[in-house]
Amino acid sequence: DILHEFLYQFQGFCQFRTGVFANAAKYGPGGVSEGKTPPPHVTNNLEILSQNKSAWAVETVMFYLDRLISVGTDTGTGTGSSVPAYQYLGMFASVTLSRLECLLGDYTASLTALKPINATWIVPPPRGAEEDAKAMNSEEIVDSVFAAKISMTYHAGVSYLMLRRYRDASRVLGDICATMRRGFKSGQYKNVAGVDQFAKLYDRMIALLAIITHVCPSFDLVDESVSNAVREKHGNQLSKIEAGEEGYEDLFIYACPKFITPSVPAYEDALTKGVSTTHDAAYKLQVSHFMNEMSNQQSMMKLRSYMKLYTSISAEKLGRLVMEEEFASLLLAYKQKMRQLEECKEGNGEEYGTMMDIHYYISDDIIHVDEAERQNRFENYFMSQISQSSEITKEIDCISMDV
């Protein structure tokens, strides 16, 4: 809670700082209120901020978090503290730093910040704990604080998505969404503090999974119950995307965090030179970056749908069907876009893989297509049927049988 509030205050101050600058710039050259006298509260806030430019500097915030991590965590270097309080602060500072890097748009650093937690080192019980308290590893401690776990998972999922690591994104988001869906259904979270915020984050993660499962449709990436939730909440929107309409941007705007601008504005220029950027420039930049990645998805989905109908087809004929001017570039781009870095199943390192469910190559101007072998998995079907049977039984038990 301490570290969460620390970063929340920094995020709020960054938004306040850019908001004040944008309001003041309205009265400068080119502004909507050019020539008018700015209100006293605008000039007062601008003066106070210009005199305290080092307040909530991003370098200072990152220094405190890095320092807590270096003092409190042990990643095999032997430099970590043996005091449980410092160790707990170090672990949750890793979660907070990961969130900060995600808000700043440095997604690789966001995932790197979680390495101390993934190291799974053992932490003894804190002083004053109950007698039956046992030592836990770093992952177990973070998992025991649900607010920290869901924050870490959500921002890691956003980072994986923006790095085009769809399999890893679906893995981390799908697991926690399946857990939360069961918890909401059983009433497990009814008395948990902050349940409303958890519900909002759950809806955002479902929207992220809607994007991922639509970009990579033929893989059983998530649990069937989560797939059903995606179809219930965003089925209509995904249908519009398939019909050629825009929809990815609305999903991402709904699901993304509130990105922040870490740089300090030139306050002295607000009233004299105006402003060339808006207060939500960081947010718009990330949306633009995401849409740039999604720009070719419509053509790629169309290309995939046609290739699944053939085992071999001439490049000329497929080009006419897809109706793309730069068809050869699209063929290469499809493989490149679906190639991604992903974590090994054994958990020892990362390797490059592909999210494509078809394999194709060109020989003598003929495209040869080989659909990936599908593994028949029946456990998900049986588990879903058992769950439905259990729900029906509960409803029957609630029916009054008195005559």
mmCIF file of C-alpha atoms in Angstrom:
data_model
loop_
_atom_site.group_PDB
_atom_site.id
_atom_site.type_symbol
_atom_site.label_atom_id
_atom_site.label_comp_id
_atom_site.label_asym_id
_atom_site.label_seq_id
_atom_site.Cartn_x
_atom_site.Cartn_y
_atom_site.Cartn_z
ATOM 1 C CA ASP A 1 0.000 0.000 0.000
ATOM 2 C CA ILE A 2 2.858 2.399 0.824
ATOM 3 C CA LEU A 3 4.626 1.902 -2.508
ATOM 4 C CA HIS A 4 1.368 1.869 -4.456
ATOM 5 C CA GLU A 5 0.404 5.236 -2.950
ATOM 6 C CA PHE A 6 3.926 6.560 -3.597
ATOM 7 C CA LEU A 7 3.650 5.879 -7.314
ATOM 8 C CA TYR A 8 0.014 7.004 -7.413
ATOM 9 C CA GLN A 9 1.064 10.416 -6.048
ATOM 10 C CA PHE A 10 3.831 10.672 -8.653
ATOM 11 C CA GLN A 11 1.418 9.758 -11.451
ATOM 12 C CA GLY A 12 -1.121 12.296 -10.200
ATOM 13 C CA PHE A 13 1.504 15.039 -9.986
ATOM 14 C CA CYS A 14 2.699 14.367 -13.559
ATOM 15 C CA GLN A 15 -0.876 14.686 -14.796
ATOM 16 C CA PHE A 16 -1.391 17.846 -12.752
ATOM 17 C CA ARG A 17 1.866 19.349 -14.037
ATOM 18 C CA THR A 18 1.065 18.784 -17.718
ATOM 19 C CA GLY A 19 -2.535 19.916 -17.133
ATOM 20 C CA VAL A 20 -1.441 23.243 -15.633
ATOM 21 C CA PHE A 21 0.986 23.833 -18.487
ATOM 22 C CA ALA A 22 -1.688 23.031 -21.104
ATOM 23 C CA ASN A 23 -4.218 25.365 -19.427
ATOM 24 C CA ALA A 24 -1.694 28.202 -19.299
ATOM 25 C CA ALA A 25 -0.722 27.661 -22.935
ATOM 26 C CA LYS A 26 -4.312 28.339 -23.984
ATOM 27 C CA TYR A 27 -3.674 31.995 -23.202
ATOM 28 C CA GLY A 28 -0.401 32.081 -25.175
ATOM 29 C CA PRO A 29 0.185 32.535 -28.918
ATOM 30 C CA GLY A 30 -1.981 30.192 -30.953
ATOM 31 C CA GLY A 31 -4.111 29.211 -27.954
ATOM 32 C CA VAL A 32 -7.900 29.160 -27.909
ATOM 33 C CA SER A 33 -7.911 32.068 -25.421
ATOM 34 C CA GLU A 34 -5.056 34.061 -26.943
ATOM 35 C CA GLY A 35 -5.063 37.717 -25.856
ATOM 36 C CA LYS A 36 -7.120 37.093 -22.718
ATOM 37 C CA THR A 37 -5.772 37.460 -19.202
ATOM 38 C CA PRO A 38 -5.233 34.055 -17.562
ATOM 39 C CA PRO A 39 -7.073 33.481 -14.246
ATOM 40 C CA PRO A 40 -5.061 33.954 -11.011
ATOM 41 C CA HIS A 41 -5.079 30.241 -10.142
ATOM 42 C CA VAL A 42 -3.440 29.420 -13.471
ATOM 43 C CA THR A 43 -0.635 31.961 -13.056
ATOM 44 C CA ASN A 44 -0.145 31.027 -9.389
ATOM 45 C CA ASN A 45 0.149 27.317 -10.143
ATOM 46 C CA LEU A 46 2.482 28.050 -13.042
ATOM 47 C CA GLU A 47 4.715 30.206 -10.832
ATOM 48 C CA ILE A 48 4.878 27.621 -8.037
ATOM 49 C CA LEU A 49 5.738 24.824 -10.463
ATOM 50 C CA SER A 50 8.384 26.903 -12.238
ATOM 51 C CA GLN A 51 10.075 27.541 -8.873
ATOM 52 C CA ASN A 52 10.027 23.845 -7.964
ATOM 53 C CA LYS A 53 10.991 22.042 -11.146
ATOM 54 C CA SER A 54 12.747 19.271 -9.232
ATOM 55 C CA ALA A 55 9.576 18.301 -7.342
ATOM 56 C CA TRP A 56 8.660 14.677 -8.063
ATOM 57 C CA ALA A 57 11.469 14.335 -10.606
ATOM 58 C CA VAL A 58 11.277 10.957 -12.322
ATOM 59 C CA GLU A 59 14.988 10.385 -11.661
ATOM 60 C CA THR A 60 14.395 10.729 -7.921
ATOM 61 C CA VAL A 61 11.400 8.395 -7.941
ATOM 62 C CA MET A 62 13.308 5.739 -9.869
ATOM 63 C CA PHE A 63 16.336 6.161 -7.588
ATOM 64 C CA TYR A 64 14.256 5.432 -4.477
ATOM 65 C CA LEU A 65 12.689 2.344 -6.035
ATOM 66 C CA ASP A 66 16.014 1.059 -7.383
ATOM 67 C CA ARG A 67 17.616 1.620 -4.001
ATOM 68 C CA LEU A 68 14.878 -0.326 -2.211
ATOM 69 C CA ILE A 69 15.269 -3.176 -4.694
ATOM 70 C CA SER A 70 19.058 -3.316 -4.376
ATOM 71 C CA VAL A 71 18.907 -3.274 -0.564
ATOM 72 C CA GLY A 72 16.002 -5.635 -0.128
ATOM 73 C CA THR A 73 16.391 -8.293 -2.814
ATOM 74 C CA ASP A 74 18.894 -11.069 -3.305
ATOM 75 C CA THR A 75 19.387 -12.277 -6.856
ATOM 76 C CA GLY A 76 22.449 -14.371 -6.112
ATOM 77 C CA THR A 77 24.949 -11.527 -5.684
ATOM 78 C CA GLY A 78 24.880 -11.669 -1.902
ATOM 79 C CA THR A 79 24.223 -7.938 -1.594
ATOM 80 C CA GLY A 80 20.634 -8.188 -0.360
ATOM 81 C CA SER A 81 19.654 -7.478 3.223
ATOM 82 C CA SER A 82 18.684 -10.276 5.599
ATOM 83 C CA VAL A 83 16.104 -8.075 7.359
ATOM 84 C CA PRO A 84 12.607 -9.305 6.364
ATOM 85 C CA ALA A 85 11.143 -5.762 6.326
ATOM 86 C CA TYR A 86 13.722 -4.644 3.762
ATOM 87 C CA GLN A 87 13.154 -7.798 1.739
ATOM 88 C CA TYR A 88 9.414 -7.200 1.586
ATOM 89 C CA LEU A 89 9.984 -3.576 0.565
ATOM 90 C CA GLY A 90 12.424 -4.734 -2.113
ATOM 91 C CA MET A 91 9.957 -7.186 -3.622
ATOM 92 C CA PHE A 92 7.042 -4.756 -3.739
ATOM 93 C CA ALA A 93 9.366 -2.023 -5.012
ATOM 94 C CA SER A 94 10.056 -4.339 -7.981
ATOM 95 C CA VAL A 95 6.314 -4.498 -8.682
ATOM 96 C CA THR A 96 6.057 -0.707 -8.376
ATOM 97 C CA LEU A 97 9.063 -0.076 -10.627
ATOM 98 C CA SER A 98 7.609 -2.423 -13.239
ATOM 99 C CA ARG A 99 4.384 -0.413 -13.178
ATOM 100 C CA LEU A 100 6.292 2.882 -13.463
ATOM 101 C CA GLU A 101 8.319 1.708 -16.464
ATOM 102 C CA CYS A 102 5.100 0.575 -18.159
ATOM 103 C CA LEU A 103 3.492 3.982 -17.593
ATOM 104 C CA LEU A 104 6.586 5.624 -19.094
ATOM 105 C CA GLY A 105 6.388 3.386 -22.171
ATOM 106 C CA ASP A 106 9.627 1.446 -21.541
ATOM 107 C CA TYR A 107 8.140 -2.041 -21.771
ATOM 108 C CA THR A 108 11.404 -3.982 -21.819
ATOM 109 C CA ALA A 109 12.489 -2.273 -18.591
ATOM 110 C CA SER A 110 9.056 -3.001 -17.114
ATOM 111 C CA LEU A 111 9.608 -6.741 -17.537
ATOM 112 C CA THR A 112 13.243 -6.520 -16.446
ATOM 113 C CA ALA A 113 12.147 -4.914 -13.161
ATOM 114 C CA LEU A 114 10.371 -8.164 -12.226
ATOM 115 C CA LYS A 115 13.535 -10.276 -12.330
ATOM 116 C CA PRO A 116 14.085 -10.138 -8.537
ATOM 117 C CA ILE A 117 10.637 -11.682 -8.051
ATOM 118 C CA ASN A 118 11.189 -14.334 -10.709
ATOM 119 C CA ALA A 119 14.424 -15.320 -8.949
ATOM 120 C CA THR A 120 12.226 -17.026 -6.245
ATOM 121 C CA TRP A 121 14.563 -16.551 -3.303
ATOM 122 C CA ILE A 122 13.362 -17.556 0.169
ATOM 123 C CA VAL A 123 12.260 -14.914 2.681
ATOM 124 C CA PRO A 124 11.865 -15.791 6.389
ATOM 125 C CA PRO A 125 8.743 -14.701 8.307
ATOM 126 C CA PRO A 126 8.882 -11.080 9.564
ATOM 127 C CA ARG A 127 9.476 -10.327 13.223
ATOM 128 C CA GLY A 128 6.287 -10.587 15.258
ATOM 129 C CA ALA A 129 4.628 -13.029 12.849
ATOM 130 C CA GLU A 130 2.497 -15.887 14.123
ATOM 131 C CA GLU A 131 4.283 -18.985 15.355
ATOM 132 C CA ASP A 132 3.024 -21.165 12.500
ATOM 133 C CA ALA A 133 4.174 -18.654 9.854
ATOM 134 C CA LYS A 134 6.555 -20.238 7.379
ATOM 135 C CA ALA A 135 9.202 -18.943 5.057
ATOM 136 C CA MET A 136 7.971 -18.163 1.524
ATOM 137 C CA ASN A 137 9.676 -17.447 -1.759
ATOM 138 C CA SER A 138 9.316 -14.102 -3.488
ATOM 139 C CA GLU A 139 6.548 -15.222 -5.873
ATOM 140 C CA GLU A 140 4.457 -16.643 -3.017
ATOM 141 C CA ILE A 141 4.750 -13.390 -1.070
ATOM 142 C CA VAL A 142 3.605 -11.258 -4.024
ATOM 143 C CA ASP A 143 0.775 -13.715 -4.742
ATOM 144 C CA SER A 144 -0.360 -13.443 -1.124
ATOM 145 C CA VAL A 145 -1.089 -9.722 -1.655
ATOM 146 C CA PHE A 146 -3.753 -9.799 -4.341
ATOM 147 C CA ALA A 147 -3.553 -6.071 -5.136
ATOM 148 C CA ALA A 148 0.167 -6.428 -5.890
ATOM 149 C CA LYS A 149 -0.366 -9.587 -7.937
ATOM 150 C CA ILE A 150 -3.068 -8.105 -10.153
ATOM 151 C CA SER A 151 -1.121 -4.856 -10.668
ATOM 152 C CA MET A 152 2.017 -6.792 -11.614
ATOM 153 C CA THR A 153 0.092 -9.077 -13.987
ATOM 154 C CA TYR A 154 -1.842 -6.266 -15.681
ATOM 155 C CA HIS A 155 1.195 -4.110 -16.422
ATOM 156 C CA ALA A 156 3.246 -7.155 -17.484
ATOM 157 C CA GLY A 157 0.426 -8.094 -19.866
ATOM 158 C CA VAL A 158 0.399 -4.595 -21.376
ATOM 159 C CA SER A 159 4.187 -4.725 -21.774
ATOM 160 C CA TYR A 160 4.088 -8.129 -23.477
ATOM 161 C CA LEU A 161 1.357 -6.934 -25.837
ATOM 162 C CA MET A 162 3.261 -3.788 -26.835
ATOM 163 C CA LEU A 163 6.413 -5.857 -27.409
ATOM 164 C CA ARG A 164 4.388 -8.173 -29.695
ATOM 165 C CA ARG A 165 4.872 -11.140 -27.353
ATOM 166 C CA TYR A 166 1.312 -12.383 -27.645
ATOM 167 C CA ARG A 167 1.833 -15.863 -26.198
ATOM 168 C CA ASP A 168 3.395 -14.553 -22.989
ATOM 169 C CA ALA A 169 0.709 -11.860 -22.720
ATOM 170 C CA SER A 170 -2.086 -14.406 -23.050
ATOM 171 C CA ARG A 171 -0.400 -16.695 -20.522
ATOM 172 C CA VAL A 172 -0.101 -14.147 -17.720
ATOM 173 C CA LEU A 173 -3.440 -12.447 -18.381
ATOM 174 C CA GLY A 174 -5.382 -15.633 -19.078
ATOM 175 C CA ASP A 175 -4.335 -17.335 -15.846
ATOM 176 C CA ILE A 176 -5.326 -14.489 -13.552
ATOM 177 C CA CYS A 177 -8.554 -13.762 -15.464
ATOM 178 C CA ALA A 178 -9.613 -17.396 -15.060
ATOM 179 C CA THR A 179 -8.869 -17.184 -11.330
ATOM 180 C CA MET A 180 -10.723 -13.882 -10.927
ATOM 181 C CA ARG A 181 -13.705 -15.109 -12.927
ATOM 182 C CA ARG A 182 -14.084 -18.053 -10.547
ATOM 183 C CA GLY A 183 -13.619 -15.743 -7.562
ATOM 184 C CA PHE A 184 -16.276 -13.274 -8.704
ATOM 185 C CA LYS A 185 -18.665 -16.122 -9.451
ATOM 186 C CA SER A 186 -18.240 -17.773 -6.052
ATOM 187 C CA GLY A 187 -18.318 -14.495 -4.116
ATOM 188 C CA GLN A 188 -14.765 -15.023 -2.888
ATOM 189 C CA TYR A 189 -13.858 -11.348 -3.425
ATOM 190 C CA LYS A 190 -17.053 -9.924 -1.974
ATOM 191 C CA ASN A 191 -15.427 -8.747 1.279
ATOM 192 C CA VAL A 192 -11.973 -8.002 -0.142
ATOM 193 C CA ALA A 193 -10.888 -4.362 0.094
ATOM 194 C CA GLY A 194 -10.691 -2.681 -3.311
ATOM 195 C CA VAL A 195 -12.935 -5.198 -5.075
ATOM 196 C CA ASP A 196 -14.364 -2.449 -7.330
ATOM 197 C CA GLN A 197 -10.888 -1.599 -8.582
ATOM 198 C CA PHE A 198 -10.169 -5.289 -9.144
ATOM 199 C CA ALA A 199 -13.331 -5.580 -11.246
ATOM 200 C CA LYS A 200 -12.204 -2.652 -13.418
ATOM 201 C CA LEU A 201 -8.776 -4.197 -13.949
ATOM 202 C CA TYR A 202 -10.432 -7.517 -14.778
ATOM 203 C CA ASP A 203 -12.510 -5.828 -17.492
ATOM 204 C CA ARG A 204 -9.395 -4.148 -18.888
ATOM 205 C CA MET A 205 -7.512 -7.447 -18.998
ATOM 206 C CA ILE A 206 -10.441 -9.104 -20.780
ATOM 207 C CA ALA A 207 -10.251 -6.313 -23.384
ATOM 208 C CA LEU A 208 -6.514 -6.951 -23.808
ATOM 209 C CA LEU A 209 -7.223 -10.662 -24.275
ATOM 210 C CA ALA A 210 -9.862 -9.783 -26.872
ATOM 211 C CA ILE A 211 -7.132 -8.067 -28.917
ATOM 212 C CA ILE A 212 -4.643 -10.919 -28.461
ATOM 213 C CA THR A 213 -7.035 -13.765 -29.249
ATOM 214 C CA HIS A 214 -8.292 -11.936 -32.326
ATOM 215 C CA VAL A 215 -4.789 -11.334 -33.654
ATOM 216 C CA CYS A 216 -3.886 -15.004 -32.976
ATOM 217 C CA PRO A 217 -7.260 -16.755 -33.350
ATOM 218 C CA SER A 218 -6.369 -20.412 -33.879
ATOM 219 C CA PHE A 219 -4.423 -21.105 -30.731
ATOM 220 C CA ASP A 220 -5.993 -22.284 -27.483
ATOM 221 C CA LEU A 221 -4.303 -19.457 -25.645
ATOM 222 C CA VAL A 222 -6.696 -19.052 -22.709
ATOM 223 C CA ASP A 223 -9.143 -21.062 -20.655
ATOM 224 C CA GLU A 224 -12.545 -21.674 -22.228
ATOM 225 C CA SER A 225 -14.307 -19.696 -19.495
ATOM 226 C CA VAL A 226 -12.113 -16.688 -20.293
ATOM 227 C CA SER A 227 -12.801 -17.106 -24.018
ATOM 228 C CA ASN A 228 -16.520 -17.057 -23.240
ATOM 229 C CA ALA A 229 -16.054 -13.855 -21.216
ATOM 230 C CA VAL A 230 -14.206 -12.263 -24.147
ATOM 231 C CA ARG A 231 -17.024 -13.162 -26.540
ATOM 232 C CA GLU A 232 -19.701 -11.928 -24.129
ATOM 233 C CA LYS A 233 -18.084 -8.535 -23.545
ATOM 234 C CA HIS A 234 -16.465 -7.779 -26.894
ATOM 235 C CA GLY A 235 -18.000 -10.179 -29.414
ATOM 236 C CA ASN A 236 -19.837 -7.437 -31.299
ATOM 237 C CA GLN A 237 -16.750 -5.249 -31.474
ATOM 238 C CA LEU A 238 -14.598 -8.102 -32.795
ATOM 239 C CA SER A 239 -17.249 -8.899 -35.399
ATOM 240 C CA LYS A 240 -17.060 -5.296 -36.636
ATOM 241 C CA ILE A 241 -13.271 -5.600 -36.943
ATOM 242 C CA GLU A 242 -13.662 -8.752 -39.036
ATOM 243 C CA ALA A 243 -16.131 -6.882 -41.257
ATOM 244 C CA GLY A 244 -13.463 -4.275 -41.987
ATOM 245 C CA GLU A 245 -14.422 -1.600 -39.487
ATOM 246 C CA GLU A 246 -12.119 0.016 -36.937
ATOM 247 C CA GLY A 247 -12.171 -1.426 -33.440
ATOM 248 C CA TYR A 248 -8.687 -2.167 -32.144
ATOM 249 C CA GLU A 249 -8.155 1.442 -31.097
ATOM 250 C CA ASP A 250 -11.323 1.580 -28.981
ATOM 251 C CA LEU A 251 -10.373 -1.677 -27.244
ATOM 252 C CA PHE A 252 -6.869 -0.458 -26.495
ATOM 253 C CA ILE A 253 -8.018 2.961 -25.278
ATOM 254 C CA TYR A 254 -10.368 1.204 -22.857
ATOM 255 C CA ALA A 255 -7.756 -1.310 -21.673
ATOM 256 C CA CYS A 256 -4.504 0.681 -21.532
ATOM 257 C CA PRO A 257 -3.138 2.367 -18.372
ATOM 258 C CA LYS A 258 -2.879 6.145 -17.954
ATOM 259 C CA PHE A 259 0.505 6.825 -19.518
ATOM 260 C CA ILE A 260 2.474 9.768 -18.157
ATOM 261 C CA THR A 261 5.004 12.260 -19.474
ATOM 262 C CA PRO A 262 8.092 12.300 -17.202
ATOM 263 C CA SER A 263 9.701 15.445 -18.668
ATOM 264 C CA VAL A 264 9.278 18.806 -16.952
ATOM 265 C CA PRO A 265 7.534 21.371 -19.209
ATOM 266 C CA ALA A 266 9.152 24.712 -19.962
ATOM 267 C CA TYR A 267 6.755 26.694 -17.752
ATOM 268 C CA GLU A 268 8.249 30.046 -18.739
ATOM 269 C CA ASP A 269 7.206 29.449 -22.364
ATOM 270 C CA ALA A 270 3.557 28.618 -21.676
ATOM 271 C CA LEU A 271 2.271 32.200 -21.841
ATOM 272 C CA THR A 272 4.850 33.600 -24.269
ATOM 273 C CA LYS A 273 5.366 30.863 -26.880
ATOM 274 C CA GLY A 274 2.293 28.697 -26.490
ATOM 275 C CA VAL A 275 2.503 24.930 -26.756
ATOM 276 C CA SER A 276 2.897 22.524 -29.666
ATOM 277 C CA THR A 277 1.887 19.370 -27.761
ATOM 278 C CA THR A 278 -1.158 18.488 -25.670
ATOM 279 C CA HIS A 279 -1.246 17.363 -22.047
ATOM 280 C CA ASP A 280 -2.099 13.795 -23.126
ATOM 281 C CA ALA A 281 0.761 13.526 -25.635
ATOM 282 C CA ALA A 282 2.241 10.439 -23.919
ATOM 283 C CA TYR A 283 -1.084 8.646 -24.044
ATOM 284 C CA LYS A 284 -1.641 9.526 -27.714
ATOM 285 C CA LEU A 285 1.892 8.429 -28.586
ATOM 286 C CA GLN A 286 1.334 4.940 -27.146
ATOM 287 C CA VAL A 287 -2.048 4.608 -28.864
ATOM 288 C CA SER A 288 -0.396 5.645 -32.142
ATOM 289 C CA HIS A 289 2.373 3.088 -31.609
ATOM 290 C CA PHE A 290 -0.183 0.336 -30.960
ATOM 291 C CA MET A 291 -2.274 1.247 -34.002
ATOM 292 C CA ASN A 292 0.855 1.255 -36.153
ATOM 293 C CA GLU A 293 1.378 -2.390 -35.132
ATOM 294 C CA MET A 294 -2.256 -3.230 -35.809
ATOM 295 C CA SER A 295 -2.442 -1.377 -39.152
ATOM 296 C CA ASN A 296 -1.741 -4.465 -41.270
ATOM 297 C CA GLN A 297 -3.735 -6.940 -39.189
ATOM 298 C CA GLN A 298 -6.847 -6.680 -41.374
ATOM 299 C CA SER A 299 -4.882 -7.616 -44.499
ATOM 300 C CA MET A 300 -3.025 -10.377 -42.665
ATOM 301 C CA MET A 301 -6.235 -11.912 -41.332
ATOM 302 C CA LYS A 302 -7.631 -11.888 -44.865
ATOM 303 C CA LEU A 303 -4.431 -13.479 -46.182
ATOM 304 C CA ARG A 304 -4.596 -16.202 -43.531
ATOM 305 C CA SER A 305 -8.247 -17.011 -44.251
ATOM 306 C CA TYR A 306 -7.501 -17.609 -47.944
ATOM 307 C CA MET A 307 -4.348 -19.659 -47.320
ATOM 308 C CA LYS A 308 -6.246 -22.000 -45.008
ATOM 309 C CA LEU A 309 -8.410 -22.972 -47.987
ATOM 310 C CA TYR A 310 -5.486 -24.185 -50.132
ATOM 311 C CA THR A 311 -2.521 -26.502 -49.915
ATOM 312 C CA SER A 312 -0.933 -24.797 -52.912
ATOM 313 C CA ILE A 313 -1.882 -21.710 -54.895
ATOM 314 C CA SER A 314 -0.099 -19.429 -57.322
ATOM 315 C CA ALA A 315 1.167 -16.155 -55.916
ATOM 316 C CA GLU A 316 -0.621 -14.265 -58.679
ATOM 317 C CA LYS A 317 -4.010 -15.807 -57.886
ATOM 318 C CA LEU A 318 -3.669 -15.290 -54.126
ATOM 319 C CA GLY A 319 -2.610 -11.698 -54.754
ATOM 320 C CA ARG A 320 -5.802 -11.101 -56.748
ATOM 321 C CA LEU A 321 -7.917 -12.593 -53.954
ATOM 322 C CA VAL A 322 -6.301 -10.527 -51.221
ATOM 323 C CA MET A 323 -6.302 -7.409 -53.413
ATOM 324 C CA GLU A 324 -3.157 -5.873 -51.933
ATOM 325 C CA GLU A 325 -0.784 -3.833 -54.074
ATOM 326 C CA GLU A 326 2.378 -4.905 -52.238
ATOM 327 C CA PHE A 327 1.421 -8.564 -51.908
ATOM 328 C CA ALA A 328 4.986 -9.941 -51.729
ATOM 329 C CA SER A 329 5.784 -7.589 -48.849
ATOM 330 C CA LEU A 330 2.626 -8.708 -47.060
ATOM 331 C CA LEU A 331 3.685 -12.369 -47.290
ATOM 332 C CA LEU A 332 7.002 -11.566 -45.647
ATOM 333 C CA ALA A 333 5.462 -9.203 -43.119
ATOM 334 C CA TYR A 334 2.966 -11.829 -41.941
ATOM 335 C CA LYS A 335 5.725 -14.223 -40.910
ATOM 336 C CA GLN A 336 7.756 -11.436 -39.336
ATOM 337 C CA LYS A 337 4.827 -10.040 -37.344
ATOM 338 C CA MET A 338 3.978 -13.475 -35.952
ATOM 339 C CA ARG A 339 7.584 -14.229 -34.980
ATOM 340 C CA GLN A 340 8.148 -13.321 -31.358
ATOM 341 C CA LEU A 341 10.273 -13.807 -28.300
ATOM 342 C CA GLU A 342 8.654 -16.038 -25.676
ATOM 343 C CA GLU A 343 9.584 -17.658 -22.399
ATOM 344 C CA CYS A 344 10.590 -21.313 -22.475
ATOM 345 C CA LYS A 345 8.147 -23.744 -20.903
ATOM 346 C CA GLU A 346 10.805 -24.940 -18.473
ATOM 347 C CA GLY A 347 11.293 -21.349 -17.330
ATOM 348 C CA ASN A 348 14.989 -21.265 -18.230
ATOM 349 C CA GLY A 349 15.439 -18.335 -20.558
ATOM 350 C CA GLU A 350 13.697 -17.101 -23.691
ATOM 351 C CA GLU A 351 13.572 -18.240 -27.287
ATOM 352 C CA TYR A 352 12.035 -17.152 -30.572
ATOM 353 C CA GLY A 353 8.830 -18.828 -31.686
ATOM 354 C CA THR A 354 5.860 -18.159 -33.933
ATOM 355 C CA MET A 355 2.162 -17.615 -33.362
ATOM 356 C CA MET A 356 1.198 -18.804 -36.843
ATOM 357 C CA ASP A 357 -1.059 -21.837 -37.189
ATOM 358 C CA ILE A 358 -0.067 -22.317 -40.837
ATOM 359 C CA HIS A 359 3.319 -22.752 -42.497
ATOM 360 C CA TYR A 360 3.971 -21.657 -46.056
ATOM 361 C CA TYR A 361 6.822 -21.187 -48.475
ATOM 362 C CA ILE A 362 7.175 -20.090 -52.119
ATOM 363 C CA SER A 363 8.709 -22.269 -54.811
ATOM 364 C CA ASP A 364 8.545 -21.386 -58.527
ATOM 365 C CA ASP A 365 5.909 -18.738 -57.898
ATOM 366 C CA ILE A 366 3.686 -21.307 -56.139
ATOM 367 C CA ILE A 367 2.766 -20.814 -52.474
ATOM 368 C CA HIS A 368 2.734 -24.148 -50.642
ATOM 369 C CA VAL A 369 0.675 -24.146 -47.440
ATOM 370 C CA ASP A 370 0.947 -26.665 -44.630
ATOM 371 C CA GLU A 371 -1.490 -26.225 -41.759
ATOM 372 C CA ALA A 372 -0.003 -26.865 -38.345
ATOM 373 C CA GLU A 373 -1.005 -30.129 -36.724
ATOM 374 C CA ARG A 374 -3.679 -29.551 -34.105
ATOM 375 C CA GLN A 375 -3.592 -31.426 -30.838
ATOM 376 C CA ASN A 376 -6.974 -32.628 -29.711
ATOM 377 C CA ARG A 377 -7.432 -31.585 -26.101
ATOM 378 C CA PHE A 378 -10.516 -32.857 -24.358
ATOM 379 C CA GLU A 379 -9.886 -31.844 -20.751
ATOM 380 C CA ASN A 380 -11.156 -28.287 -21.247
ATOM 381 C CA TYR A 381 -14.441 -29.571 -22.663
ATOM 382 C CA PHE A 382 -14.986 -31.989 -19.772
ATOM 383 C CA MET A 383 -14.029 -29.352 -17.184
ATOM 384 C CA SER A 384 -16.499 -26.867 -18.660
ATOM 385 C CA GLN A 385 -19.263 -29.479 -18.693
ATOM 386 C CA ILE A 386 -18.532 -30.400 -15.065
ATOM 387 C CA SER A 387 -18.685 -26.701 -14.125
ATOM 388 C CA GLN A 388 -22.010 -26.240 -15.934
ATOM 389 C CA SER A 389 -23.422 -29.354 -14.277
ATOM 390 C CA SER A 390 -22.349 -28.031 -10.867
ATOM 391 C CA GLU A 391 -24.069 -24.686 -11.513
ATOM 392 C CA ILE A 392 -27.289 -26.409 -12.606
ATOM 393 C CA THR A 393 -27.199 -28.562 -9.459
ATOM 394 C CA LYS A 394 -26.834 -25.478 -7.278
ATOM 395 C CA GLU A 395 -29.793 -23.799 -8.998
ATOM 396 C CA ILE A 396 -31.918 -26.915 -8.466
ATOM 397 C CA ASP A 397 -30.976 -27.017 -4.776
ATOM 398 C CA CYS A 398 -32.189 -23.442 -4.397
ATOM 399 C CA ILE A 399 -35.648 -24.259 -5.756
ATOM 400 C CA SER A 400 -38.217 -24.609 -3.032
ATOM 401 C CA MET A 401 -39.848 -28.045 -3.121
ATOM 402 C CA ASP A 402 -42.557 -27.275 -0.563
ATOM 403 C CA VAL A 403 -46.070 -28.119 -1.766
#
